[in-house]
mmCIF file of C-alpha atoms and ligand atoms in Angstrom:
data_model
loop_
_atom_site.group_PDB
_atom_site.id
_atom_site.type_symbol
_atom_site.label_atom_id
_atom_site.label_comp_id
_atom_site.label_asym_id
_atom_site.label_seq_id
_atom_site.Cartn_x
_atom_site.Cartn_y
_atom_site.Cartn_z
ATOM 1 C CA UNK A 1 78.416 110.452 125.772
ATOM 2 C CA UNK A 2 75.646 110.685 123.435
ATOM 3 C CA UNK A 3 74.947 108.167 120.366
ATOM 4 C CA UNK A 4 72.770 109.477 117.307
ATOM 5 C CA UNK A 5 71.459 107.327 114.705
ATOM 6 C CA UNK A 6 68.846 110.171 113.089
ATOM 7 C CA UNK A 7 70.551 112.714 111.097
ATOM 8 C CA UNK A 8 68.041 115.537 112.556
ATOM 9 C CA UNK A 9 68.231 114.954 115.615
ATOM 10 C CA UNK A 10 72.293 114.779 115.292
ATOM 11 C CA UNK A 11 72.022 118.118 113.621
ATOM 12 C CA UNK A 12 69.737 119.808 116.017
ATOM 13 C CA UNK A 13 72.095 118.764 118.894
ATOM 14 C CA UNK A 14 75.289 120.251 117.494
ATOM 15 C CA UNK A 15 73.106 123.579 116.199
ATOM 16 C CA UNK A 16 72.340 123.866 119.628
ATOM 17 C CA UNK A 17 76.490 123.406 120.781
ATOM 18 C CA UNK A 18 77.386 125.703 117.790
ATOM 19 C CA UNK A 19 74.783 128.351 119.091
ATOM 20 C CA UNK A 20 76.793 128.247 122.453
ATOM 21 C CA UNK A 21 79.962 129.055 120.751
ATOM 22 C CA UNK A 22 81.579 124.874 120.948
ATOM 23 C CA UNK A 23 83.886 124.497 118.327
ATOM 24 C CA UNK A 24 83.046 120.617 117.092
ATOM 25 C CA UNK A 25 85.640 118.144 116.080
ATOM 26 C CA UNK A 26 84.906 115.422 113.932
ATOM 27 C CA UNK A 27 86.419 111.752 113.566
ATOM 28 C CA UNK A 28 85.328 109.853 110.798
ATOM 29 C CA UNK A 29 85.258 106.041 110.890
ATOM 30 C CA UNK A 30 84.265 102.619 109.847
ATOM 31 C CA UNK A 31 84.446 101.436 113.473
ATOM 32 C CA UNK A 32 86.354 98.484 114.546
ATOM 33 C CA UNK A 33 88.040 101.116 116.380
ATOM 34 C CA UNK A 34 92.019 100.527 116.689
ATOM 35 C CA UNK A 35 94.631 102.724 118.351
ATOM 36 C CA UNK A 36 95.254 105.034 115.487
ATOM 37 C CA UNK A 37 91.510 105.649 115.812
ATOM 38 C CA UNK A 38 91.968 106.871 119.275
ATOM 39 C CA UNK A 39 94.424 109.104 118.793
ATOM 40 C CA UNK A 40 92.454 110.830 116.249
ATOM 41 C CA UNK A 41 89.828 111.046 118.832
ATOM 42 C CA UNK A 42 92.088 112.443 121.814
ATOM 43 C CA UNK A 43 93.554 114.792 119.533
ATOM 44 C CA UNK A 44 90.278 116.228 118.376
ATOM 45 C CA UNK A 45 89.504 115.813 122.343
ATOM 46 C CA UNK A 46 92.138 118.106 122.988
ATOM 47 C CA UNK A 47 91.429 120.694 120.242
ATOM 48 C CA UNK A 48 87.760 121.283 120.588
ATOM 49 C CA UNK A 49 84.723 121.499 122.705
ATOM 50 C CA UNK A 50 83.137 118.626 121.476
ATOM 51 C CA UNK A 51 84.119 115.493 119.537
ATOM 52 C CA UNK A 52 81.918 113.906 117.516
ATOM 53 C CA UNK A 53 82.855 110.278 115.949
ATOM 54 C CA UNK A 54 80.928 108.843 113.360
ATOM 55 C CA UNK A 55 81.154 105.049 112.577
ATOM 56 C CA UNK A 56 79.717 104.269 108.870
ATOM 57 C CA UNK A 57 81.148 101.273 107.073
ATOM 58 C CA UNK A 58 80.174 102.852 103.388
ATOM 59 C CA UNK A 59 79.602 100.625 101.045
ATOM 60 C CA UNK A 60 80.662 102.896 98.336
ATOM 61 C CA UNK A 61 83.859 102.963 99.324
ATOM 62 C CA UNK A 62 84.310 98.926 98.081
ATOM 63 C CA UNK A 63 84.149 97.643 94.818
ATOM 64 C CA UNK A 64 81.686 94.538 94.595
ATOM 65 C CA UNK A 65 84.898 91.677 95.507
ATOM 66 C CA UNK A 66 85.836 93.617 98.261
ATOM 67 C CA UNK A 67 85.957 93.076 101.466
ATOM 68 C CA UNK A 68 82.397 95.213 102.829
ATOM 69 C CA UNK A 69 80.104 92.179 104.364
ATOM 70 C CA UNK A 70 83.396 90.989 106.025
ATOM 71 C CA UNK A 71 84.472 93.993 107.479
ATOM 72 C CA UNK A 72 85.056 93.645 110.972
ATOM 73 C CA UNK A 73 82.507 95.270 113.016
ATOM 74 C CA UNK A 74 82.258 95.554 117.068
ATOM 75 C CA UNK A 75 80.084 98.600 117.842
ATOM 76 C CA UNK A 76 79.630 97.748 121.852
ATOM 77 C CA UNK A 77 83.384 97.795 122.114
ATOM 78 C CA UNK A 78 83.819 100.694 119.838
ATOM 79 C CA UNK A 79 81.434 102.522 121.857
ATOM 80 C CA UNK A 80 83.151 101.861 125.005
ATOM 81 C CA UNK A 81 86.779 102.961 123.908
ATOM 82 C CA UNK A 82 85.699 105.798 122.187
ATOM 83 C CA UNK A 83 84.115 107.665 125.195
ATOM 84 C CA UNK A 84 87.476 106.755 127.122
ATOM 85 C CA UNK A 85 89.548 108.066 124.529
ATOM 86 C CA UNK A 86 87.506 111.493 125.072
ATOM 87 C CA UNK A 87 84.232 111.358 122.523
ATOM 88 C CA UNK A 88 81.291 113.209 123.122
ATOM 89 C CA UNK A 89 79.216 111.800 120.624
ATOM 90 C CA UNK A 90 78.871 109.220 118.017
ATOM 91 C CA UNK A 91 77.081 109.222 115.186
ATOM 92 C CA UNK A 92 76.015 105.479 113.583
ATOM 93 C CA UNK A 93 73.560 106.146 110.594
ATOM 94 C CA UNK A 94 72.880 103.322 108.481
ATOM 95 C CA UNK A 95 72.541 102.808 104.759
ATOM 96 C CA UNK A 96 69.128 103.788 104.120
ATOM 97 C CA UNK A 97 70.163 107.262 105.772
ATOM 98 C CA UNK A 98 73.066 107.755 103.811
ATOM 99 C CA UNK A 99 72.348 106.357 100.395
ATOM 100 C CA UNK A 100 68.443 107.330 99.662
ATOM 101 C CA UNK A 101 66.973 105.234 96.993
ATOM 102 C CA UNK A 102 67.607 107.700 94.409
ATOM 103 C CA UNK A 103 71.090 108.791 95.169
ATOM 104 C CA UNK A 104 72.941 110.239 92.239
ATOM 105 C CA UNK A 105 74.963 112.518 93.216
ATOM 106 C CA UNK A 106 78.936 111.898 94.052
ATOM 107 C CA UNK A 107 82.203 113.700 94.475
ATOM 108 C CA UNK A 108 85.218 113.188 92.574
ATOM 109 C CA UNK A 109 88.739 114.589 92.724
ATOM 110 C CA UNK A 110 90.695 113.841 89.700
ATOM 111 C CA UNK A 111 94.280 113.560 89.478
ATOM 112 C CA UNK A 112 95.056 112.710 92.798
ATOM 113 C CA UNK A 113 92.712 109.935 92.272
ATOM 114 C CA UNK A 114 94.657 108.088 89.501
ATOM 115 C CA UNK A 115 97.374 107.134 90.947
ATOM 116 C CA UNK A 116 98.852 104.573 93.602
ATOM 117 C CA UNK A 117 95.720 102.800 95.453
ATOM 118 C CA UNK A 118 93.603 104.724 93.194
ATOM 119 C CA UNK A 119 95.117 102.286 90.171
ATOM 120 C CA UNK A 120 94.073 98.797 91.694
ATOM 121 C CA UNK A 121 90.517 100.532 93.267
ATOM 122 C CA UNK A 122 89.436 102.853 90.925
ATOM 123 C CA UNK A 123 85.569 103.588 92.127
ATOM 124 C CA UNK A 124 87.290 104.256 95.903
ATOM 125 C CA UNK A 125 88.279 107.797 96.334
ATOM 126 C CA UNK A 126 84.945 108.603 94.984
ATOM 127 C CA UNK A 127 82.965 106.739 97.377
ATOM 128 C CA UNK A 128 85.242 108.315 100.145
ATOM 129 C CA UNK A 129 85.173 111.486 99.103
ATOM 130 C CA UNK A 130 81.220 111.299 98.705
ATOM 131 C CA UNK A 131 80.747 110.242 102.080
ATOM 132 C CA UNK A 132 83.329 112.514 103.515
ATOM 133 C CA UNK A 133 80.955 115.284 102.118
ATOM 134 C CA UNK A 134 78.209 114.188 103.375
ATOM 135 C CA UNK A 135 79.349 113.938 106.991
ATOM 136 C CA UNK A 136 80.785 117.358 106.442
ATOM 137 C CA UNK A 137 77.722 118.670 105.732
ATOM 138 C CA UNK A 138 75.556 116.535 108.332
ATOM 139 C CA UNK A 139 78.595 117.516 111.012
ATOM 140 C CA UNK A 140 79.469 120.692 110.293
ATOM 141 C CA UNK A 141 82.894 120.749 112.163
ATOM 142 C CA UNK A 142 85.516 123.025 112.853
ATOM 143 C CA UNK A 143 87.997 120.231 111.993
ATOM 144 C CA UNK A 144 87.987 116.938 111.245
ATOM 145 C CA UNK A 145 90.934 114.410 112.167
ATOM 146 C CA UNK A 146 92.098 111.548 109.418
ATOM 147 C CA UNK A 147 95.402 109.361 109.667
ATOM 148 C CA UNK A 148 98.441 109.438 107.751
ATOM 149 C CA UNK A 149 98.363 105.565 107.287
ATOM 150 C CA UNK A 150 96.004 106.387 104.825
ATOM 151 C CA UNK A 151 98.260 109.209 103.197
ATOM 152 C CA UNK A 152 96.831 109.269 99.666
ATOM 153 C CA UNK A 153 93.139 109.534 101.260
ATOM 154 C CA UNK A 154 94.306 112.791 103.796
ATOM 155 C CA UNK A 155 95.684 114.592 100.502
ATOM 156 C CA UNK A 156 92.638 113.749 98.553
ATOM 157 C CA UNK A 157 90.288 115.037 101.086
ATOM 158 C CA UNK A 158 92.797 118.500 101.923
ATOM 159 C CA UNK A 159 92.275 119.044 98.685
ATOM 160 C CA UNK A 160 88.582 118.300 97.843
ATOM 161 C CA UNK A 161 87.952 120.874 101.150
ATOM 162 C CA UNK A 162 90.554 123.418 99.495
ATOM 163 C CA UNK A 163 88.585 123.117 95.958
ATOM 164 C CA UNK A 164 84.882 123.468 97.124
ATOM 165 C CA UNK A 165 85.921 126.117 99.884
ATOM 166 C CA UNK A 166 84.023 123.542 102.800
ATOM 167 C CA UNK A 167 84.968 125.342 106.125
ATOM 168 C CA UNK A 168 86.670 122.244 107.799
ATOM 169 C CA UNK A 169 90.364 122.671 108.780
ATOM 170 C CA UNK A 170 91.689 118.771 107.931
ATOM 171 C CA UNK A 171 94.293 117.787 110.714
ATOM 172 C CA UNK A 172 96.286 114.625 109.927
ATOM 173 C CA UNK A 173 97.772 112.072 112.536
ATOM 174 C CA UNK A 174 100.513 110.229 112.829
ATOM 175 C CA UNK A 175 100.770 106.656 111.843
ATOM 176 C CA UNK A 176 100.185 104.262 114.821
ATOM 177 C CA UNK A 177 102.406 101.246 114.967
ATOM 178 C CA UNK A 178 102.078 98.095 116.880
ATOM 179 C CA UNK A 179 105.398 97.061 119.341
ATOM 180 C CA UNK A 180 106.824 95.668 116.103
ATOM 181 C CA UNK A 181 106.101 98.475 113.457
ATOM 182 C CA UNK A 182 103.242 97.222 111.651
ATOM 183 C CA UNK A 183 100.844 100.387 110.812
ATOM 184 C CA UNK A 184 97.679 99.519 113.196
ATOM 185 C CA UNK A 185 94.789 99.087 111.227
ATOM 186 C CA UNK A 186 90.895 97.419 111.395
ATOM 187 C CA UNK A 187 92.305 94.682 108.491
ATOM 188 C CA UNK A 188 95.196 93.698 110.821
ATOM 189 C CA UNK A 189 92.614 91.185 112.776
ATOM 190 C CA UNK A 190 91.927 89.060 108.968
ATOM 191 C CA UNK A 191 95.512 87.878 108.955
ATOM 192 C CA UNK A 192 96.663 84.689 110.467
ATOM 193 C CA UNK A 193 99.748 84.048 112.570
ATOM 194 C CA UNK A 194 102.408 83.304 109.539
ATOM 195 C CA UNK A 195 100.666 86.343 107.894
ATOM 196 C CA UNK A 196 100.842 88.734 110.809
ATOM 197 C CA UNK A 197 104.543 87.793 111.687
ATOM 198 C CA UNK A 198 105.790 88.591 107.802
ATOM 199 C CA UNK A 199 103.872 91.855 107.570
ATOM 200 C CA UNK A 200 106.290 93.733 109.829
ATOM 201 C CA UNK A 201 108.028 93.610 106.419
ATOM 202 C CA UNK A 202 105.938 96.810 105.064
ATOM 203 C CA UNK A 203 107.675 98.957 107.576
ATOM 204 C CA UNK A 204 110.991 97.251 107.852
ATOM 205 C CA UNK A 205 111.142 97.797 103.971
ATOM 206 C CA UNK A 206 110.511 101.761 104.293
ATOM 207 C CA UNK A 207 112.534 102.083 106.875
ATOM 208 C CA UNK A 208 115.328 100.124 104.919
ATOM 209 C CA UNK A 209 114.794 103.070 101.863
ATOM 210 C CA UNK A 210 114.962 106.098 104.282
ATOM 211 C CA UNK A 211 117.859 105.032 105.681
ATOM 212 C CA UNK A 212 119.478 104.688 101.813
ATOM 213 C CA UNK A 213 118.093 108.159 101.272
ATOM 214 C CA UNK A 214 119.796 109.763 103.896
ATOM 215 C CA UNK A 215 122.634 108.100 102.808
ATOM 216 C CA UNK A 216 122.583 110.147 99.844
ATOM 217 C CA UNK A 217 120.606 107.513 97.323
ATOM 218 C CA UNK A 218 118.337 109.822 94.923
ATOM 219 C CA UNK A 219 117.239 107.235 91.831
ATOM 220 C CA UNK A 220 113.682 105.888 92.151
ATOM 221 C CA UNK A 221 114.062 102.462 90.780
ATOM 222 C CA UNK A 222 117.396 101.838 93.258
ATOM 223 C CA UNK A 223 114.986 102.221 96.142
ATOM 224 C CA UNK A 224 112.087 100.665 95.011
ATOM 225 C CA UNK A 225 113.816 97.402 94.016
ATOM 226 C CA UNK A 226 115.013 97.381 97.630
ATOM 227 C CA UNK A 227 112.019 97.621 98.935
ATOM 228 C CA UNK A 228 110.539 95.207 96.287
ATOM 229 C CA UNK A 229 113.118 92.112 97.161
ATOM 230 C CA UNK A 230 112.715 92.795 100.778
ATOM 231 C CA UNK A 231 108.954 92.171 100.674
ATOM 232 C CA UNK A 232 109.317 89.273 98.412
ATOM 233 C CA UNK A 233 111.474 87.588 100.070
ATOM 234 C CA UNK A 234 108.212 87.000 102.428
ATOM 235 C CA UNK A 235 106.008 83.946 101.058
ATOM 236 C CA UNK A 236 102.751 85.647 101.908
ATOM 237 C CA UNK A 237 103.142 89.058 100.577
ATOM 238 C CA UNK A 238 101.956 90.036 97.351
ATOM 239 C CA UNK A 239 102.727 93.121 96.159
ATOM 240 C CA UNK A 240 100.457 95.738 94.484
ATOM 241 C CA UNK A 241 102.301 98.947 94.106
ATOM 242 C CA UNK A 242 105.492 100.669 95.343
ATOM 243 C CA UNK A 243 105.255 103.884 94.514
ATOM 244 C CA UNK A 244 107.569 107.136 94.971
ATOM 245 C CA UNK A 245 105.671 110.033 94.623
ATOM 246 C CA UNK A 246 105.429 114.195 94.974
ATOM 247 C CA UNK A 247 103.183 114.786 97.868
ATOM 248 C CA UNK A 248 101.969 117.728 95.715
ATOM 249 C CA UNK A 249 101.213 115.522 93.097
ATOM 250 C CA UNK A 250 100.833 112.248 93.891
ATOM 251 C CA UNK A 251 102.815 111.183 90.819
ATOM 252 C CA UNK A 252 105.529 109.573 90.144
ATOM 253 C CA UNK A 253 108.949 110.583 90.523
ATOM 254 C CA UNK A 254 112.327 109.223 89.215
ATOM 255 C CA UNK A 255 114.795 111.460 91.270
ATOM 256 C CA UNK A 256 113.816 111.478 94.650
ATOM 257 C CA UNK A 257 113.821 115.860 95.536
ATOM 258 C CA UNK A 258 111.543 117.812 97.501
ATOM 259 C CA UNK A 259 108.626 116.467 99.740
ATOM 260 C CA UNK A 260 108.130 112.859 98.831
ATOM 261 C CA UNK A 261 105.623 109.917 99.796
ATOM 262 C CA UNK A 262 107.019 106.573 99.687
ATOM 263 C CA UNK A 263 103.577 104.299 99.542
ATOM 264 C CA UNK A 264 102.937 100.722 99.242
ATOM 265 C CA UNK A 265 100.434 98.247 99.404
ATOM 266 C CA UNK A 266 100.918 94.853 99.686
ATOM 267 C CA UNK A 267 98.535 91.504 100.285
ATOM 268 C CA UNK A 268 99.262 89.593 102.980
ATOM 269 C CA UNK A 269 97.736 85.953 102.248
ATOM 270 C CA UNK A 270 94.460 87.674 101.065
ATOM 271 C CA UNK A 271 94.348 91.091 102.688
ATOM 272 C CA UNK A 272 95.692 94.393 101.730
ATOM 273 C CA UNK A 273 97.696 96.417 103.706
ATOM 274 C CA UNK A 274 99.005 99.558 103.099
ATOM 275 C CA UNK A 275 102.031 101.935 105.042
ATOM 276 C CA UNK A 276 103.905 104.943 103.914
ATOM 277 C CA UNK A 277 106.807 107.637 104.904
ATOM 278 C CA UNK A 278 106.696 111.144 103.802
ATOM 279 C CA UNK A 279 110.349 112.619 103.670
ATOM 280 C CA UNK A 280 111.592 115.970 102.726
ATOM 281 C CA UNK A 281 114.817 115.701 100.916
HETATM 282 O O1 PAF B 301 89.455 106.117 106.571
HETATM 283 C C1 PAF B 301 88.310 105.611 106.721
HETATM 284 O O2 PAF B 301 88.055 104.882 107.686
HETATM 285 C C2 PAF B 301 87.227 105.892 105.706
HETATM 286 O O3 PAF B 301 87.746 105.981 104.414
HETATM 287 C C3 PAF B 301 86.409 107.161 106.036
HETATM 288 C C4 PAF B 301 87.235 108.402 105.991
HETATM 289 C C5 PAF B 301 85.767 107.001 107.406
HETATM 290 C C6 PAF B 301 85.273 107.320 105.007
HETATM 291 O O4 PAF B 301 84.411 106.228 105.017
#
């Protein structure tokens, strides 16, 4: 496994791969690499002739109380899973590379943007769909690999490659659970033990309203007060949306019809966590 921390020289490797007819896959990360993380990367393993991760924790991506000097970072253990789980090469610019001093330029998708974690973060989808870009371009995949976990960010970014015609085929994963059912992810390690034990509560809740929609429930606000006393009903949890929403769309609906995203985010103590389902009804 190879690590790159120069742009060029990252570039003039994979020209070099492309030339010799690799297809590249490409995982993009903020490290503190989880299981969800490497199945992303044994997928893309599987479906190309060369993986490339990158690990970037971009600060544009956080608003200024957020959680970016915090954010957990372990880069000799990240290194050492990822070439297990079946990377060829990781990428680790830093901030100066990314950002030059006169950076001006960003991406935004509208619409999608406005709703659900887009309401409580509202300079986030830009700074994700900015760097996304940017790796594209540096990267140049085939396809690139993102989770469902974060189900509102996968949409955003299949459509932001759909609008400005960027060549990357977007494959999305499935969610990741721990033996319990909470949604693996880097902010699980902030929470302490009362925290941790309560936030199985995300999941239990969604599974609680797809079990009331198979039972033929179709209004909304039946569902998401369900889901709403269930997650109160834990002392640490705070919540900060349900949502039922088109997966089209990403907006709201009140009869639950077609392909629909049940998404919530909830603080535990003082982190955010968010799960979802997608069902087809
Ligand atoms: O999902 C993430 O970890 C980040 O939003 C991403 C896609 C790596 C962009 O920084």
């Amino acid at each position: 496994m190879e690590i790159f921390h120069d742009i060029q020289k990252l570039r003039q490797s994979l020209d070099t791969k492309r030339l010799e007819g690799k297809n590249i896959g490409f995982v993009p990360t903020m490290g503190y690499l989880h299981q969800g993380h490497l199945s992303l990367i044994k997928s893309s393993a599987k479906e190309n002739d060369v993986t490339v991760l990158s690990i970037y924790v971009n600060p544009t991506q956080f608003a200024p109380n957020e959680d970016l000097d915090n954010y957990p970072r372990d880069l000799e253990n990240d290194t050492k899973i990822a070439e297990e789980a079946g990377a060829d090469i990781i990428f680790i610019p830093n901030n100066k590379m990314m950002y030059i001093d006169n950076h001006v330029t960003y991406v935004n998708v509208h619409e999608l943007t406005d709703n659900l974690c887009g309401l409580s973060r509202p300079t986030h989808f830009q700074g994700v769909t900015t760097i996304v870009t940017k790796l594209f371009n540096i990267v140049q995949p085939k396809r690139a690999y993102f989770g469902q976990k974060d189900a509102q960010q996968a949409i955003i970014i299949k459509r932001m490659v759909k609008d400005l015609n960027i060549p990357v085929d977007i494959v999305v994963c499935p969610i990741i659970r721990e033996h319990d059912g909470l949604a693996m992810s880097s902010r699980n390690t902030y929470l302490n033990q009362q925290e941790r034990s309560e936030a199985t509560i995300l999941n239990e809740s969604l599974q609680k309203a797809k079990l009331l929609i198979e039972a033929g429930e179709r209004d909304s606000k039946v569902i998401k007060n369900t889901i709403e006393s269930m997650i109160n009903s834990k002392p640490s949890a705070n919540i900060d949306y349900i949502s039922i929403v088109s997966q089209e769309t990403l907006k709201d609906i009140t009869t639950i019809k077609g392909s629909i995203l049940i998404a919530i985010a909830v603080k535990m103590g003082n982190t955010r966590l968010i799960d979802n389902i997608q069902m087809e009804v």
